[in-house]
Short mmCIF file of C-alpha atoms in Angstrom, two decimals:
data_model
loop_
_atom_site.label_atom_id
_atom_site.label_comp_id
_atom_site.label_asym_id
_atom_site.label_seq_id
_atom_site.Cartn_x
_atom_site.Cartn_y
_atom_site.Cartn_z
CA MET A 1 0.00 0.00 0.00
CA GLU A 2 1.32 3.43 -0.87
CA ALA A 3 2.38 5.58 2.08
CA SER A 4 0.12 8.53 2.72
CA ASN A 5 0.94 11.84 4.32
CA ARG A 6 -2.61 13.11 3.90
CA ALA A 7 -3.30 14.95 7.10
CA ASP A 8 -7.03 14.82 6.42
CA ASP A 9 -6.98 11.05 6.92
CA PHE A 10 -4.37 10.58 9.57
CA ILE A 11 -4.89 13.39 12.04
CA PRO A 12 -8.62 13.12 12.82
CA ALA A 13 -8.41 9.32 12.95
CA GLY A 14 -5.34 9.38 15.18
CA LEU A 15 -6.75 11.92 17.59
CA ALA A 16 -10.10 10.12 17.69
CA ALA A 17 -8.38 6.81 18.44
CA PHE A 18 -6.86 8.36 21.56
CA GLY A 19 -10.01 10.30 22.44
CA ILE A 20 -8.14 13.59 22.09
CA GLU A 21 -10.16 16.67 21.28
CA ALA A 22 -8.74 19.51 19.20
CA ASP A 23 -10.23 22.82 18.09
CA GLU A 24 -9.78 24.28 14.62
CA ILE A 25 -6.66 26.28 15.54
CA GLU A 26 -5.02 23.27 17.16
CA LEU A 27 -5.90 21.18 14.12
CA ALA A 28 -4.27 23.75 11.86
CA VAL A 29 -1.10 23.60 13.98
CA ILE A 30 -1.15 19.80 13.91
CA ARG A 31 -1.60 19.77 10.12
CA ALA A 32 1.36 22.13 9.70
CA ALA A 33 3.52 20.02 12.01
CA HIS A 34 2.47 16.86 10.20
CA GLU A 35 3.36 18.36 6.85
CA MET A 36 6.80 19.17 8.20
CA PHE A 37 7.53 15.96 10.12
CA TRP A 38 5.85 13.19 8.17
CA PRO A 39 7.97 13.06 4.98
CA PRO A 40 11.27 12.81 6.94
CA ILE A 41 9.68 10.28 9.29
CA LEU A 42 8.92 8.07 6.30
CA GLU A 43 12.50 8.55 5.10
CA LEU A 44 13.82 7.63 8.54
CA LEU A 45 11.71 4.47 8.63
CA ASP A 46 13.13 3.50 5.24
CA LEU A 47 16.76 3.92 6.32
CA GLU A 48 18.69 0.68 5.92
CA ILE A 49 20.40 0.66 9.31
CA ASP A 50 18.86 -2.37 10.95
CA ALA A 51 22.08 -4.36 10.46
CA ALA A 52 24.09 -1.82 12.49
CA PRO A 53 24.89 -3.19 15.94
CA PRO A 54 22.72 -1.60 18.63
CA GLU A 55 24.11 0.23 21.65
CA PRO A 56 21.81 -0.89 24.46
CA ALA A 57 21.52 1.59 27.35
CA PRO A 58 24.25 3.84 25.95
CA ASP A 59 26.36 5.89 28.34
CA LEU A 60 25.99 9.22 26.60
CA SER A 61 28.70 10.81 28.72
CA GLN A 62 31.31 8.72 26.97
CA ALA A 63 32.31 7.49 23.54
CA PRO A 64 30.68 4.21 22.54
CA PRO A 65 32.68 1.06 23.22
CA ARG A 66 34.85 0.04 20.25
CA MET B 1 28.51 50.07 41.90
CA SER B 2 27.14 49.79 38.39
CA GLU B 3 30.78 49.84 37.21
CA ALA B 4 31.42 46.58 39.05
CA LEU B 5 28.36 45.13 37.36
CA ASP B 6 29.97 45.83 33.99
CA LEU B 7 32.96 43.65 34.85
CA SER B 8 33.17 40.12 33.51
CA LEU B 9 31.87 37.28 35.67
CA ARG B 10 35.41 36.49 36.80
CA GLY B 11 36.07 40.21 37.28
CA GLN B 12 33.08 40.50 39.58
CA ALA B 13 34.17 37.43 41.55
CA ALA B 14 37.70 38.88 41.87
CA ALA B 15 36.36 42.28 42.95
CA VAL B 16 34.30 40.67 45.71
CA ALA B 17 37.20 38.47 46.79
CA ALA B 18 39.46 41.53 46.95
CA GLY B 19 36.93 43.42 49.06
CA GLU B 20 36.49 46.08 46.38
CA VAL B 21 32.76 45.52 46.34
CA SER B 22 30.47 43.62 48.67
CA PRO B 23 27.98 40.93 47.59
CA THR B 24 25.17 43.18 48.79
CA GLU B 25 26.39 46.17 46.79
CA LEU B 26 26.70 44.05 43.66
CA LEU B 27 23.25 42.58 44.18
CA GLU B 28 21.59 45.96 44.68
CA ALA B 29 23.31 47.24 41.53
CA ALA B 30 21.99 44.24 39.61
CA LEU B 31 18.45 44.79 40.91
CA ARG B 32 18.60 48.44 39.88
CA ARG B 33 19.96 47.47 36.46
CA ILE B 34 17.16 44.95 35.98
CA GLU B 35 14.57 47.53 37.00
CA LYS B 36 15.97 49.99 34.50
CA ARG B 37 16.78 47.86 31.47
CA ASP B 38 14.53 44.83 31.71
CA PRO B 39 11.25 46.51 30.71
CA ALA B 40 12.69 46.71 27.18
CA LEU B 41 14.03 43.13 27.27
CA ASN B 42 11.61 41.02 29.35
CA ALA B 43 14.59 38.79 30.07
CA VAL B 44 13.97 38.44 33.81
CA VAL B 45 10.46 37.30 34.67
CA GLU B 46 10.77 37.38 38.43
CA THR B 47 13.06 38.84 41.05
CA PHE B 48 12.90 38.07 44.78
CA PRO B 49 15.06 40.71 46.43
CA GLU B 50 14.68 39.37 49.97
CA ARG B 51 15.69 35.83 48.96
CA SER B 52 18.60 37.23 46.98
CA ARG B 53 19.68 39.39 49.91
CA GLU B 54 19.62 36.31 52.13
CA MET B 55 21.85 34.49 49.62
CA ALA B 56 24.22 37.48 49.46
CA ALA B 57 24.42 37.70 53.25
CA ALA B 58 25.08 33.98 53.62
CA ALA B 59 27.30 33.53 50.56
CA PRO B 60 30.11 31.09 51.35
CA ASP B 61 33.65 31.79 50.24
CA GLY B 62 33.34 30.02 46.89
CA PRO B 63 34.47 30.84 43.34
CA LEU B 64 31.37 32.95 42.62
CA ARG B 65 30.97 34.57 46.03
CA GLY B 66 28.62 37.52 45.76
CA VAL B 67 28.19 37.35 41.97
CA PRO B 68 24.61 37.87 40.68
CA ILE B 69 23.33 35.13 38.36
CA VAL B 70 20.09 34.65 36.41
CA ILE B 71 18.68 31.12 36.21
CA LYS B 72 16.29 29.84 33.54
CA ASP B 73 12.63 29.20 34.35
CA GLU B 74 13.38 25.49 33.87
CA TRP B 75 15.02 24.99 37.27
CA PRO B 76 13.13 24.92 40.57
CA LEU B 77 14.32 27.08 43.44
CA PRO B 78 13.54 26.45 47.10
CA TRP B 79 11.08 29.35 47.03
CA ARG B 80 9.76 29.02 43.50
CA ALA B 81 8.55 26.23 41.21
CA GLN B 82 9.65 26.41 37.59
CA ARG B 83 6.94 27.28 35.06
CA PHE B 84 8.83 26.15 31.95
CA GLY B 85 7.68 29.32 30.21
CA ALA B 86 4.17 27.96 30.07
CA ALA B 87 0.73 28.34 31.58
CA ASP B 88 0.60 24.54 31.78
CA MET B 89 3.79 22.46 31.77
CA LEU B 90 2.03 19.06 31.98
CA ALA B 91 4.37 17.84 34.69
CA PRO B 92 4.39 18.24 38.43
CA ALA B 93 6.32 21.35 39.44
CA ALA B 94 7.21 22.33 42.98
CA PRO B 95 9.74 24.53 44.71
CA GLY B 96 12.93 22.67 45.50
CA GLU B 97 16.72 22.59 45.44
CA SER B 98 17.63 21.84 41.84
CA GLY B 99 21.17 20.80 41.04
CA PRO B 100 22.07 24.16 39.46
CA TYR B 101 20.61 25.99 42.49
CA ARG B 102 22.74 23.96 44.89
CA ALA B 103 25.84 24.40 42.76
CA LEU B 104 25.34 28.18 42.59
CA ARG B 105 24.55 28.50 46.29
CA ASP B 106 27.54 26.43 47.33
CA ALA B 107 29.79 28.50 45.06
CA GLY B 108 28.60 31.67 46.80
CA ALA B 109 26.62 33.01 43.83
CA VAL B 110 23.51 35.12 44.35
CA ILE B 111 20.49 34.22 42.26
CA VAL B 112 19.04 37.58 41.35
CA GLY B 113 16.20 36.53 39.07
CA VAL B 114 14.56 33.93 36.87
CA GLY B 115 15.17 34.06 33.14
CA ASN B 116 12.37 33.92 30.59
CA MET B 117 12.20 30.96 28.19
CA HIS B 118 10.29 29.73 25.17
CA GLU B 119 7.04 28.00 26.11
CA LEU B 120 7.70 24.36 27.08
CA GLY B 121 11.25 24.69 25.73
CA ALA B 122 9.79 23.94 22.33
CA SER B 123 11.56 26.36 20.00
CA SER B 124 14.89 27.88 19.03
CA THR B 125 13.40 31.38 18.75
CA GLY B 126 12.05 32.44 22.16
CA ASN B 127 9.12 34.28 20.58
CA ILE B 128 6.40 32.58 22.67
CA SER B 129 6.24 32.53 26.46
CA VAL B 130 3.60 32.78 29.13
CA TYR B 131 5.43 35.92 30.23
CA GLY B 132 5.54 37.38 26.72
CA PRO B 133 8.70 36.99 24.66
CA ALA B 134 12.14 38.00 25.83
CA ARG B 135 13.77 40.43 23.43
CA ASN B 136 17.16 40.51 21.78
CA PRO B 137 19.26 43.40 23.15
CA TRP B 138 20.87 43.88 19.73
CA ASN B 139 17.45 44.63 18.25
CA THR B 140 14.42 44.31 20.48
CA GLU B 141 12.20 43.43 17.51
CA ARG B 142 14.29 40.32 16.88
CA CYS B 143 14.20 36.89 18.51
CA PRO B 144 16.65 36.36 21.37
CA GLY B 145 16.82 32.64 20.58
CA GLY B 146 15.39 29.76 22.55
CA SER B 147 14.62 28.11 24.56
CA SER B 148 17.02 29.84 27.02
CA SER B 149 15.84 33.23 25.76
CA GLY B 150 15.84 35.15 29.05
CA PRO B 151 19.27 34.02 30.27
CA ALA B 152 20.81 35.06 26.95
CA SER B 153 18.98 38.37 26.79
CA ALA B 154 19.94 39.12 30.41
CA VAL B 155 23.66 38.55 29.80
CA ALA B 156 23.71 40.32 26.42
CA GLY B 157 21.85 43.24 28.02
CA ARG B 158 24.47 43.26 30.81
CA LEU B 159 21.85 42.77 33.53
CA VAL B 160 24.19 40.08 34.84
CA ALA B 161 27.48 38.60 33.65
CA GLY B 162 26.39 34.99 33.75
CA ALA B 163 23.25 32.90 33.47
CA VAL B 164 22.33 29.23 33.69
CA GLY B 165 20.35 27.75 30.83
CA ALA B 166 19.36 24.28 29.72
CA ASP B 167 20.04 22.61 26.36
CA GLY B 168 17.82 19.75 25.18
CA ILE B 169 18.13 20.44 21.44
CA GLY B 170 20.42 23.43 21.09
CA SER B 171 18.63 25.60 23.65
CA ILE B 172 21.78 27.24 25.03
CA ARG B 173 23.63 27.55 21.73
CA TYR B 174 20.85 29.12 19.61
CA PRO B 175 20.31 32.07 22.00
CA ALA B 176 24.07 32.41 22.47
CA ALA B 177 24.42 32.82 18.71
CA TYR B 178 21.48 35.22 18.34
CA CYS B 179 22.62 37.40 21.27
CA GLY B 180 26.39 37.37 20.60
CA LEU B 181 27.36 35.30 23.65
CA THR B 182 29.44 32.25 24.43
CA GLY B 183 27.22 29.31 25.41
CA LEU B 184 28.40 25.87 26.43
CA LYS B 185 26.37 22.69 26.01
CA PRO B 186 28.31 20.30 28.26
CA THR B 187 28.92 16.63 27.66
CA TYR B 188 25.76 14.78 28.68
CA GLY B 189 25.76 14.00 32.38
CA ARG B 190 28.69 16.24 33.37
CA SER B 191 26.70 19.25 34.62
CA ALA B 192 24.09 19.50 37.36
CA LEU B 193 20.69 18.13 36.34
CA ALA B 194 19.02 17.07 39.61
CA GLY B 195 15.62 18.57 40.20
CA HIS B 196 14.80 19.06 36.53
CA HIS B 197 11.29 17.76 35.94
CA MET B 198 12.66 15.37 33.31
CA ALA B 199 15.88 14.44 35.10
CA GLU B 200 14.89 10.78 35.40
CA VAL B 201 13.92 10.30 31.76
CA THR B 202 15.90 12.68 29.58
CA THR B 203 18.87 11.60 27.50
CA THR B 204 19.33 14.97 25.80
CA ILE B 205 18.99 17.77 28.38
CA VAL B 206 21.95 19.36 30.20
CA SER B 207 22.45 22.53 32.23
CA GLY B 208 25.07 24.95 31.03
CA PRO B 209 26.45 28.49 31.19
CA LEU B 210 25.70 31.53 29.02
CA CYS B 211 28.34 34.24 29.43
CA VAL B 212 30.10 36.93 27.47
CA ASP B 213 33.25 34.91 26.82
CA ALA B 214 34.87 31.51 27.21
CA ALA B 215 36.76 32.29 30.42
CA ASP B 216 33.51 33.22 32.14
CA CYS B 217 31.88 30.05 30.76
CA ARG B 218 34.81 28.12 32.22
CA LEU B 219 34.17 29.65 35.66
CA LEU B 220 30.39 29.19 35.68
CA GLY B 221 30.75 25.81 33.97
CA SER B 222 33.16 24.63 36.68
CA VAL B 223 30.50 25.46 39.26
CA LEU B 224 27.80 23.55 37.36
CA PHE B 225 30.15 20.61 36.74
CA GLY B 226 31.33 20.49 40.34
CA GLU B 227 34.92 20.27 39.12
CA GLU B 228 37.42 22.75 37.77
CA LEU B 229 37.47 23.03 33.99
CA ARG B 230 41.19 23.64 33.67
CA ALA B 231 42.51 25.94 30.97
CA GLY B 232 44.95 24.53 28.46
CA GLU B 233 46.48 25.40 25.13
CA ALA B 234 44.60 24.61 21.96
CA SER B 235 47.59 24.04 19.74
CA GLY B 236 47.78 22.19 16.47
CA LEU B 237 44.00 22.01 16.42
CA ARG B 238 42.59 19.67 13.80
CA ILE B 239 39.35 21.32 12.69
CA GLY B 240 36.76 19.18 10.92
CA VAL B 241 34.36 20.78 8.46
CA ILE B 242 31.53 19.28 6.42
CA ARG B 243 30.88 20.29 2.83
CA ASP B 244 27.49 19.00 1.78
CA GLU B 245 24.24 20.40 0.52
CA VAL B 246 22.65 20.90 3.96
CA SER B 247 25.76 22.25 5.65
CA GLU B 248 26.26 24.76 2.86
CA ASP B 249 22.65 26.00 3.06
CA VAL B 250 23.64 29.01 5.14
CA ALA B 251 23.03 32.74 4.68
CA PRO B 252 26.02 34.26 2.83
CA ALA B 253 27.08 36.63 5.65
CA VAL B 254 26.96 33.80 8.21
CA ARG B 255 28.91 31.51 5.94
CA GLU B 256 31.57 34.14 5.29
CA ALA B 257 31.98 35.00 9.00
CA CYS B 258 32.22 31.34 10.01
CA GLU B 259 34.66 30.44 7.23
CA SER B 260 36.81 33.37 8.26
CA ALA B 261 36.65 32.34 11.95
CA ILE B 262 37.64 28.77 11.11
CA GLU B 263 40.67 30.09 9.24
CA ASP B 264 41.46 32.39 12.20
CA LEU B 265 41.27 29.43 14.56
CA ARG B 266 43.48 27.32 12.33
CA ARG B 267 46.08 30.05 12.11
CA GLU B 268 45.99 30.91 15.83
CA THR B 269 46.48 27.30 16.89
CA GLY B 270 48.88 26.33 14.12
CA GLY B 271 46.38 23.67 13.17
CA GLU B 272 44.75 22.35 10.04
CA VAL B 273 41.31 22.10 8.48
CA ARG B 274 40.15 18.68 7.39
CA GLU B 275 37.02 17.80 5.47
CA ILE B 276 34.96 15.13 7.21
CA ALA B 277 31.73 13.25 6.49
CA LEU B 278 28.86 12.49 8.83
CA PRO B 279 26.42 10.48 6.73
CA GLU B 280 23.92 10.28 9.61
CA LEU B 281 23.74 14.05 10.09
CA ALA B 282 20.62 14.73 8.02
CA ALA B 283 18.55 12.08 9.79
CA ALA B 284 20.08 12.91 13.18
CA THR B 285 17.99 16.06 13.41
CA LEU B 286 14.67 14.24 13.25
CA ALA B 287 15.99 11.40 15.42
CA THR B 288 16.84 13.85 18.19
CA VAL B 289 13.43 15.47 18.02
CA LEU B 290 11.69 12.09 18.15
CA ILE B 291 13.75 10.83 21.10
CA ALA B 292 13.26 14.06 23.04
CA ASN B 293 9.57 13.95 22.16
CA GLY B 294 9.18 10.40 23.41
CA GLU B 295 10.91 11.25 26.67
CA SER B 296 8.65 14.25 27.19
CA LEU B 297 5.52 12.12 26.87
CA ALA B 298 6.07 10.37 30.21
CA GLY B 299 2.97 10.88 32.32
CA ILE B 300 0.94 12.53 29.58
CA THR B 301 -2.46 10.98 28.98
CA PRO B 302 -5.17 11.75 26.42
CA ALA B 303 -7.40 12.89 29.27
CA ARG B 304 -4.72 15.33 30.43
CA LEU B 305 -4.36 16.65 26.89
CA ASN B 306 -8.09 17.39 26.89
CA GLU B 307 -7.64 19.56 29.98
CA LEU B 308 -4.82 21.84 28.84
CA ASP B 309 -4.82 25.31 30.31
CA PRO B 310 -6.47 27.60 27.75
CA GLU B 311 -3.68 30.12 28.36
CA LEU B 312 -1.21 27.74 26.72
CA SER B 313 -0.52 29.03 23.22
CA PRO B 314 -2.43 27.41 20.32
CA ILE B 315 0.92 26.30 18.88
CA GLY B 316 1.86 24.71 22.20
CA ARG B 317 -1.50 22.94 22.49
CA GLY B 318 -1.41 21.67 18.92
CA LEU B 319 2.17 20.42 19.11
CA LEU B 320 1.52 18.62 22.39
CA LYS B 321 -1.40 16.77 20.84
CA TYR B 322 0.54 15.98 17.68
CA ARG B 323 3.35 14.41 19.72
CA VAL B 324 1.03 11.57 20.69
CA LEU B 325 0.54 10.67 17.03
CA LEU B 326 4.22 10.22 16.21
CA PRO B 327 4.99 6.56 15.52
CA ALA B 328 6.96 4.56 18.08
CA ALA B 329 8.67 2.71 15.21
CA ALA B 330 10.31 5.96 14.16
CA THR B 331 11.50 6.58 17.71
CA LEU B 332 12.99 3.08 17.82
CA LYS B 333 14.73 3.77 14.54
CA SER B 334 16.01 7.01 16.04
CA HIS B 335 17.78 5.05 18.78
CA GLN B 336 19.41 2.87 16.12
CA LEU B 337 20.54 6.00 14.34
CA ARG B 338 21.89 7.40 17.61
CA ALA B 339 24.07 4.30 18.03
CA LEU B 340 25.32 4.63 14.48
CA ALA B 341 25.97 8.37 14.78
CA ARG B 342 27.91 7.86 18.01
CA ARG B 343 30.15 5.27 16.38
CA THR B 344 30.73 7.48 13.35
CA LEU B 345 31.57 10.43 15.59
CA ALA B 346 33.99 8.35 17.66
CA SER B 347 35.87 7.54 14.45
CA VAL B 348 35.72 11.15 13.27
CA PHE B 349 37.21 12.33 16.56
CA ASP B 350 40.19 10.07 15.91
CA GLU B 351 40.92 12.36 12.96
CA VAL B 352 39.91 15.81 14.23
CA ASP B 353 39.76 17.63 17.57
CA VAL B 354 36.75 19.81 16.83
CA ILE B 355 33.96 19.94 14.28
CA ALA B 356 33.05 23.46 13.23
CA TRP B 357 29.92 24.80 11.55
CA PRO B 358 27.61 27.81 11.99
CA THR B 359 25.55 27.57 15.18
CA VAL B 360 22.53 28.86 13.28
CA PRO B 361 22.41 29.44 9.52
CA ALA B 362 21.00 32.98 9.69
CA VAL B 363 20.93 35.86 12.16
CA ALA B 364 18.05 36.43 14.59
CA PRO B 365 14.73 36.68 12.73
CA PRO B 366 11.87 39.06 13.63
CA LEU B 367 9.86 38.14 16.72
CA GLU B 368 6.64 38.60 14.77
CA ALA B 369 7.58 36.13 12.03
CA PRO B 370 10.58 33.90 12.83
CA LEU B 371 11.44 33.01 9.24
CA VAL B 372 14.92 32.98 7.73
CA GLU B 373 16.20 33.37 4.17
CA LEU B 374 18.60 30.65 3.10
CA PRO B 375 20.03 29.80 -0.32
CA SER B 376 17.42 27.02 -0.51
CA GLY B 377 14.59 29.48 0.17
CA THR B 378 12.54 30.81 3.05
CA THR B 379 12.03 28.50 6.00
CA THR B 380 11.13 28.65 9.66
CA ALA B 381 14.02 29.46 11.97
CA ASP B 382 13.29 26.28 13.93
CA GLN B 383 13.61 24.04 10.87
CA ALA B 384 16.86 25.72 9.93
CA ASN B 385 18.42 25.90 13.40
CA VAL B 386 17.79 22.36 14.54
CA ARG B 387 19.98 21.03 11.73
CA GLY B 388 23.03 22.46 13.46
CA GLY B 389 22.03 21.96 17.07
CA ALA B 390 20.68 18.44 17.35
CA LEU B 391 23.75 16.25 16.85
CA ALA B 392 25.38 17.12 20.19
CA ASN B 393 22.20 16.29 22.10
CA LEU B 394 21.64 13.07 20.17
CA THR B 395 25.12 11.75 20.80
CA GLY B 396 26.06 13.36 24.13
CA ILE B 397 29.09 15.32 22.89
CA PRO B 398 29.87 18.85 24.16
CA ALA B 399 29.46 21.94 21.99
CA VAL B 400 30.05 25.65 22.33
CA SER B 401 28.76 28.63 20.38
CA VAL B 402 31.21 31.49 20.01
CA PRO B 403 30.44 34.96 18.55
CA VAL B 404 32.40 35.51 15.34
CA GLY B 405 30.74 38.32 13.41
CA SER B 406 27.62 40.31 12.73
CA GLU B 407 25.26 41.19 9.93
CA GLU B 408 23.20 44.36 10.05
CA GLY B 409 23.99 44.69 13.73
CA LEU B 410 22.93 41.14 14.61
CA PRO B 411 25.48 38.62 15.94
CA ILE B 412 26.73 35.50 14.15
CA GLY B 413 27.86 32.39 16.06
CA LEU B 414 30.26 29.58 15.20
CA GLN B 415 29.64 26.21 16.82
CA LEU B 416 32.54 23.97 17.86
CA GLN B 417 31.87 20.37 18.91
CA ALA B 418 34.32 17.93 20.46
CA ALA B 419 34.53 14.37 21.71
CA TRP B 420 32.87 13.29 24.96
CA GLY B 421 34.47 14.84 28.03
CA ARG B 422 36.56 17.36 26.09
CA ASP B 423 34.55 20.37 27.30
CA GLU B 424 37.74 22.01 28.59
CA MET B 425 39.42 21.77 25.20
CA LEU B 426 36.36 23.35 23.55
CA LEU B 427 36.74 26.35 25.84
CA ASP B 428 40.47 26.44 25.05
CA ALA B 429 39.54 26.57 21.36
CA ALA B 430 36.96 29.30 22.01
CA GLU B 431 39.62 31.35 23.80
CA ALA B 432 42.06 30.82 20.93
CA LEU B 433 39.40 32.18 18.60
CA GLU B 434 38.92 35.21 20.85
CA ARG B 435 42.67 35.87 20.72
CA ALA B 436 42.70 35.47 16.96
CA ASN B 437 40.08 38.18 16.43
CA GLY B 438 41.35 40.45 19.19
CA ARG B 439 38.24 39.71 21.31
CA ARG B 440 36.35 41.92 18.89
CA TRP B 441 33.10 39.98 19.04
CA VAL B 442 32.97 39.01 22.72
CA GLU B 443 33.54 42.64 23.66
CA ALA B 444 30.98 44.06 21.22
CA LEU B 445 28.12 45.74 23.06
CA PRO B 446 24.51 46.01 21.95
CA PRO B 447 22.82 49.41 22.18
CA LEU B 448 22.12 49.63 25.92
CA GLU B 449 20.35 52.14 28.07
CA ALA B 450 22.92 53.82 30.32
#
């Protein structure tokens, strides 16, 4: 199935699924955010990095173990 | 005593230590300065003269004895809960001894006021706050940067010589760049974090100093770190730069000033410039946002989102509700990318000592419409800024923004990033850059009321 970034489908359905109410101004903000975030989210999901070894519970104060 | 207030942070500390000025005199001068200049800046959202006087009277003989400091509205104080710049911060908030408060108190500093911040810490601009926006002293119609907007505006406006901010995705470095200051984002976990409302869940937020120059950041940073950040010599510095489409998408004046500063730094340290590649950089921006977003959702329920304070801005309300819709799979992928980016960076830091690029790709935009013009077109300041700020928060490395130029009277900042734990060396590099340009940019003053 082709990926969709159509805010008209996703946003009302998503909010309704959680029982979250939003007024028209909030919906406009959410649509703008969705337009900005969704295309790179799809690109991120498509990144071929699953083979890279994970770093469980990384210690961010230090370099990763070699 | 206003003359003492115009000294550097270390100059004020030395003047108190030498008995040339008392903590009380310095505090009263700071309160008068705030009363006079802050109406134009809205940098300081609350003062508490009696509490401050108690701190001044009881100040121990520490490295900041008697020095007035502003602290961001992100850190609780024993007499005041943080508001996070918002009418509703969706997390329990109560007065208390945050880590930065304890560090300042034990160093003898005097907290003179609370600094404004962007609502919920959610932007690089500082143009929205429950208190009204803080303003940029260089041009009060321009954004001061966010989310540590008030701390930056307060230091740039010379209300105080040092302020404590917080940096979850660039929130110390963006306002440092917009206001012409030096701002340090420490290595994750090195600076005081206790008492932050997300201290138990965050993997991106750190406390850090905003000051006029690197030596003052070293002093205030040492207090926040709880250990002395010793000065050294940045010699033979290997400076990494990235030449790709995104990194080059920078306003011409910013690009020119940063290129010139990189060459100054190379020459001053007898170092070299090396081209490097960070293939994960483009995706790192979104990954950081998604990880920080996921961490901020702890405790938020749909029912709570239906009861948001109506005084929260429409943008704040909408973004909070949108956060719930972001897919967990993308957040999981973001953690994979974080692991990859950390490994890549570890290899890069075998080859270079610092990575340099503009802190923000354009100077401070108007408060009314925070848009910036880049070679690729017009975009929101947030979209543009996060590209340069996110990597350090994603991976944990330290970063510093240093003033290196101006365009139409608005400051330009260069960001230097280093390997984990090399915060001291970053400040050495920042000081080398100051020497190279004759301290021209750290000593530049915005138009200030006398």
